[in-house]
Short mmCIF file of C-alpha atoms in Angstrom, two decimals:
data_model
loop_
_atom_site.label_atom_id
_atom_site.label_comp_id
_atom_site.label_asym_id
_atom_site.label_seq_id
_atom_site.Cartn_x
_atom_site.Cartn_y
_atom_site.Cartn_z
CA UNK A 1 0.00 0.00 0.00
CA UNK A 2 1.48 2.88 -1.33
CA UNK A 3 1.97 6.25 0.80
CA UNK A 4 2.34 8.46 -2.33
CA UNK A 5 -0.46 10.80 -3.17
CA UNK A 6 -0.83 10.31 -6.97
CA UNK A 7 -2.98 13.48 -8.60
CA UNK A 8 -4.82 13.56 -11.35
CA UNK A 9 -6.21 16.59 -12.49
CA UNK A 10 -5.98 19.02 -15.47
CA UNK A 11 -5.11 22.70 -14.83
CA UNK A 12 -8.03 24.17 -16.54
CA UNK A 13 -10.28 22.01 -14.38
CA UNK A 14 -11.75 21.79 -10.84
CA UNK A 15 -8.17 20.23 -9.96
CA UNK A 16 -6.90 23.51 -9.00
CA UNK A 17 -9.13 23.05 -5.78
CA UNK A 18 -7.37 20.41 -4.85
CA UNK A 19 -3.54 21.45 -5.91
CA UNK A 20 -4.41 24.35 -3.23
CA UNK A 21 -5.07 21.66 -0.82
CA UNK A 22 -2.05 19.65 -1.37
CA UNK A 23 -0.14 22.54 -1.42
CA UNK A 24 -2.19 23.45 2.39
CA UNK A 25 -1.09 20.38 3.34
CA UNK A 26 2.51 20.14 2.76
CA UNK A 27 3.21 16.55 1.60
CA UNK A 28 4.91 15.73 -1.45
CA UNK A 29 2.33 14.27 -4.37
CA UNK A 30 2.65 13.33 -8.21
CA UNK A 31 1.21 14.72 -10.68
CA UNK A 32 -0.33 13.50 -13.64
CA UNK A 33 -1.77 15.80 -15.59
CA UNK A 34 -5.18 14.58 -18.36
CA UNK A 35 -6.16 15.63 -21.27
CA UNK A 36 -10.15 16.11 -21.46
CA UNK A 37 -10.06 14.68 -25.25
CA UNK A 38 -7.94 11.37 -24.53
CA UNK A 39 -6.15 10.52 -21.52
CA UNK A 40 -9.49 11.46 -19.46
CA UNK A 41 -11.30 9.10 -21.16
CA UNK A 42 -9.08 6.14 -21.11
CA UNK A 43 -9.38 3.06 -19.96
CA UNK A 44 -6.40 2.95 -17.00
CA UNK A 45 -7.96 6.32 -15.64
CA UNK A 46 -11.59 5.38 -16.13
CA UNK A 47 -10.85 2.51 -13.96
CA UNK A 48 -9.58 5.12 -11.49
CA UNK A 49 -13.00 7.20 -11.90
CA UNK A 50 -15.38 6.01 -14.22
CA UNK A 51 -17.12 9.41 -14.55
CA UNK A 52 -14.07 10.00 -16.76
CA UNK A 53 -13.57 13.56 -14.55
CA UNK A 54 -11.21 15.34 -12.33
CA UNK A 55 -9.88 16.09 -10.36
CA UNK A 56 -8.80 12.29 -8.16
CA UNK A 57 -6.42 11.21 -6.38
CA UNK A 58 -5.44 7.64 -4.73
CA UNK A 59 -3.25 7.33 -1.41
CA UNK A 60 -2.71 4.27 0.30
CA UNK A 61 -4.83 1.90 -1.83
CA UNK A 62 -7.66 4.35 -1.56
CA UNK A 63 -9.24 6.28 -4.65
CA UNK A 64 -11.14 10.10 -4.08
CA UNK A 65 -13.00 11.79 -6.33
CA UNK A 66 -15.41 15.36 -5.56
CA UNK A 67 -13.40 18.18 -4.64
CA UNK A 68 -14.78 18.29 -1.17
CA UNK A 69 -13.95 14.61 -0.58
CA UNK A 70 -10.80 14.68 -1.34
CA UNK A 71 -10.25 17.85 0.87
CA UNK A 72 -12.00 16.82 3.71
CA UNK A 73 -9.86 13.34 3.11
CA UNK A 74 -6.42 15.20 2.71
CA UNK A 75 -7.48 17.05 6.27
CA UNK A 76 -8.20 13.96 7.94
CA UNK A 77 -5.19 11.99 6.20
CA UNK A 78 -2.74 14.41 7.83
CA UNK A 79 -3.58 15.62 10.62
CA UNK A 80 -0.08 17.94 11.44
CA UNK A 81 -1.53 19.99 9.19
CA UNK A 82 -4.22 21.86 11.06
CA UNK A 83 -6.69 21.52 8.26
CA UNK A 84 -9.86 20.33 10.06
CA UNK A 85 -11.30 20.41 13.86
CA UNK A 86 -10.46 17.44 15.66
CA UNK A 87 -13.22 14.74 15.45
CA UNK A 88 -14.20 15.47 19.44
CA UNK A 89 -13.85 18.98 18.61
CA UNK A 90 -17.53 20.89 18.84
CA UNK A 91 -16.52 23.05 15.63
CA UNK A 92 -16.68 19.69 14.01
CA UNK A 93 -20.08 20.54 13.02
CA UNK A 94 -19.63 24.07 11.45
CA UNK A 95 -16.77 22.50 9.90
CA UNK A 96 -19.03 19.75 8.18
CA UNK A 97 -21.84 22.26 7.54
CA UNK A 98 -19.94 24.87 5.51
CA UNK A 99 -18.13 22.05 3.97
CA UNK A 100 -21.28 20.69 2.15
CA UNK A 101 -23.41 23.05 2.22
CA UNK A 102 -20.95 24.71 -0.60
CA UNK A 103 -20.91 21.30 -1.94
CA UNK A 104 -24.68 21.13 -2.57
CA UNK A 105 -27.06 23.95 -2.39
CA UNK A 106 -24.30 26.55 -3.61
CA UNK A 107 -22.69 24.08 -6.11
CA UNK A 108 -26.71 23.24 -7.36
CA UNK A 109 -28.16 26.66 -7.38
CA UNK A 110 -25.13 28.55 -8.69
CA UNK A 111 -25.16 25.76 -11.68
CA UNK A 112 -29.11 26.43 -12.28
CA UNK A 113 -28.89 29.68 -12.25
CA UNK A 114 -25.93 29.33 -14.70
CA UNK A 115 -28.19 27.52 -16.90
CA UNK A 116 -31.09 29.02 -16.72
CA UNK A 117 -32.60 26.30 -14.40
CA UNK A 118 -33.43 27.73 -11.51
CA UNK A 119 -36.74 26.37 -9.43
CA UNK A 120 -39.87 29.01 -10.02
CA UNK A 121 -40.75 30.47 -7.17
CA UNK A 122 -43.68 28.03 -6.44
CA UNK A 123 -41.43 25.22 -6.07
CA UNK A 124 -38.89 26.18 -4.72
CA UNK A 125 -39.18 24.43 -1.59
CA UNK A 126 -38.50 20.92 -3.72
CA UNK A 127 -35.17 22.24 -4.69
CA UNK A 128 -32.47 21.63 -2.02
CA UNK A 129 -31.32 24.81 -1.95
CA UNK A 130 -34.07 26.79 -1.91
CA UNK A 131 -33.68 29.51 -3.93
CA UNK A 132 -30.60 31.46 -5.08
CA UNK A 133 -30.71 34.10 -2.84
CA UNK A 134 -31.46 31.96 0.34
CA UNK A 135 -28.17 30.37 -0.91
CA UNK A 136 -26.14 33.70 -1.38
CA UNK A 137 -26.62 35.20 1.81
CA UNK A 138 -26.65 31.68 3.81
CA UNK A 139 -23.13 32.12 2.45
CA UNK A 140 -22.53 35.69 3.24
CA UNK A 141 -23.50 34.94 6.72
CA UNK A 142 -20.64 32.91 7.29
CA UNK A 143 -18.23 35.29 6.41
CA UNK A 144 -19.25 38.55 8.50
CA UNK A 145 -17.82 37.61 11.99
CA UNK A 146 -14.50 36.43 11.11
CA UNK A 147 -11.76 36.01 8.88
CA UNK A 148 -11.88 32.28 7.97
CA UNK A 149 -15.16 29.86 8.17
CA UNK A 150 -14.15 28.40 11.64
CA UNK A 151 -13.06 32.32 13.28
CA UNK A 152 -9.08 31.99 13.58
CA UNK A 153 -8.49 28.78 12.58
CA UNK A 154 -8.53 28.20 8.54
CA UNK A 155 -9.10 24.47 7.38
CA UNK A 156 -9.87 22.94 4.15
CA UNK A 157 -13.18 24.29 4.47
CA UNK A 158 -12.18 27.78 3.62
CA UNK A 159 -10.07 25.95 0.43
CA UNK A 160 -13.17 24.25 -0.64
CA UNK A 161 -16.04 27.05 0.04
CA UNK A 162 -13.41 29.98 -0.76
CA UNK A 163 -13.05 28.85 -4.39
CA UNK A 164 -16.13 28.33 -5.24
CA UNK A 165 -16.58 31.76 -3.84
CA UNK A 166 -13.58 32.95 -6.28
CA UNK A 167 -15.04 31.10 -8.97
CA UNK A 168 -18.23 32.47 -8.87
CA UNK A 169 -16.80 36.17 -8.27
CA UNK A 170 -14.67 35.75 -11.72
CA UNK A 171 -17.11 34.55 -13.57
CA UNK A 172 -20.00 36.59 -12.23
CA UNK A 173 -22.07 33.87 -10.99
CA UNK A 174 -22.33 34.98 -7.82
CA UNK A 175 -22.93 38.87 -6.86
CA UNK A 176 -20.15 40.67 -6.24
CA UNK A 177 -20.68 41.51 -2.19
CA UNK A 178 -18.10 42.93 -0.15
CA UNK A 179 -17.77 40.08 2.05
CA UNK A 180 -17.13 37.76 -0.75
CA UNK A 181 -14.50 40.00 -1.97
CA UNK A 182 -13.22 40.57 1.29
CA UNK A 183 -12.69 36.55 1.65
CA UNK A 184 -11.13 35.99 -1.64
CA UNK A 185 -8.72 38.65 -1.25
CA UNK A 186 -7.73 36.61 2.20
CA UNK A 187 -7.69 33.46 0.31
CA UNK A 188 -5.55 34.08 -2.71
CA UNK A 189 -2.73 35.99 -0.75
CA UNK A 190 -2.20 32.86 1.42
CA UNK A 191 1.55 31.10 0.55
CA UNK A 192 -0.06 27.77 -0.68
CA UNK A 193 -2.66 29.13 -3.32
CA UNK A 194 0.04 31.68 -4.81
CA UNK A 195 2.07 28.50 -4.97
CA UNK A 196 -0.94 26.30 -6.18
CA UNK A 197 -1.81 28.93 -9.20
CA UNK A 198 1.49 29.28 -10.39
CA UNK A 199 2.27 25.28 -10.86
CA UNK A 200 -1.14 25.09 -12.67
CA UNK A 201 -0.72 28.07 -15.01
CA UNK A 202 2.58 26.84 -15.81
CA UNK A 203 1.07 23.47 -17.02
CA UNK A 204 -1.35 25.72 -18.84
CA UNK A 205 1.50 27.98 -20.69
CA UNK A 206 3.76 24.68 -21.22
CA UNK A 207 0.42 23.24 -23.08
CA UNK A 208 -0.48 26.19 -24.84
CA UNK A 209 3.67 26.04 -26.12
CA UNK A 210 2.86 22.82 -27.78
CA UNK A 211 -0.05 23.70 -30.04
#
C-alpha cells in the first residue's frame, strides 16, 4: 500500500481546488496531468474514476474523487496539518456544515442559475437549496464575523467554500458583495494558493507552447 499521493487533475479544471489543498497540506504528491479529449477518457484512468472527470487522487490503496472529498480526506489523512477540527472537537459541526453546504445547495443553485434552471418560485421548496438568494446570503452569513469559516483557525473548508466563492466572483455567478471579496482577497494571498496557481498556469502555458 502505497503512501504516495498520486494526482490527477488538469489545470483548466476543478483540480486547481485540490492542488491548493495539497499545497495546504505540505506533503509531497505526483502529478499526472489529463487531457479532457484522450487521456481522461481512457481506460487505465476510467478505472480510477469512471465518470471519466477530475480532479482524483489515490493514497494508500484508496481512490477520491469530488473536490470536497478529497479535501476533507487530505485534512483527515494528515492531521499535522491543522486543516480540520479534531473529530471530538464541537466546531466539528460548522466544519461539516460549511463544507457541504458549498458542496450542494451553492454548487446546485449557482449551476441552475448558470443555466437558466433555476426552481420558479412556487417550487422552490423541492429544490435543495431553496432559492438562489437563500443560498447567497446563507453564504454571506458565514463570512461577516470572522476572517476564515471556523473564526481563527482556517481548514480545508475555507479551500473548498473559498473557491467556489472565487469562482463564482470571476465569472459573475455569484454577486459581487463585499464580504465575498473581502474573503477571496484573504484566500488568494495565502503562501499555498500563490504557490498552487502558479504550478497550474505553468502546465497551462507549457500546453499552450505545444499547439
Amino acid at each position: 500500500m502505497s503512501d504516495e499521493i498520486v494526482f490527477y487533475t488538469n489545470p483548466m479544471s476543478r483540480g486547481r481546488i485540490v492542488r491548493w489543498m495539497l499545497e495546504e497540506v505540505g506533503r509531497p504528491y505526483r502529478t499526472v496531468a489529463l487531457d479532457y479529449a484522450t487521456t481522461m477518457k481512457a481506460p487505465d484512468y476510467l478505472a480510477i474514476n469512471p465518470m471519466g472527470k477530475v480532479p482524483a487522487i489515490t493514497h494508500r490503496g484508496v481512490v477520491v474523487t469530488e473536490c470536497a472529498a478529497i479535501c476533507a480526506y487530505l485534512a483527515d489523512a494528515f492531521p499535522d496539518a491543522g486543516l480540520a477540527p479534531a473529530t471530538d472537537d464541537p466546531m466539528r459541526g460548522p466544519y461539516y456544515r460549511w463544507m457541504f453546504f458549498a458542496a450542494g445547495p451553492v454548487e446546485a443553485a449557482v449551476t441552475a442559475k448558470s443555466l437558466g434552471l433555476l426552481a420558479p418560485a412556487e417550487k422552490s421548496a423541492m429544490a435543495g437549496y431553496g432559492s438562489f438568494d437563500q443560498v447567497v446570503d446563507g453564504l454571506e452569513s458565514a463570512l461577516t464575523q470572522a476572517p476564515w469559516l471556523l473564526g481563527e483557525q482556517f481548514t480545508a473548508a475555507d479551500v473548498y467554500v473559498g473557491s467556489q466563492i472565487a469562482w463564482g466572483l470571476m465569472f459573475k455567478s455569484l454577486p459581487a458583495r463585499p464580504a465575498f471579496q473581502a474573503y477571496a482577497d484573504r484566500l488568494n494571498a495565502r503562501p499555498a494558493a500563490v504557490r498552487a496557481r502558479a504550478i497550474d498556469d505553468a502546465l497551462i502555458a507549457q500546453a499552450q507552447s505545444q499547439t
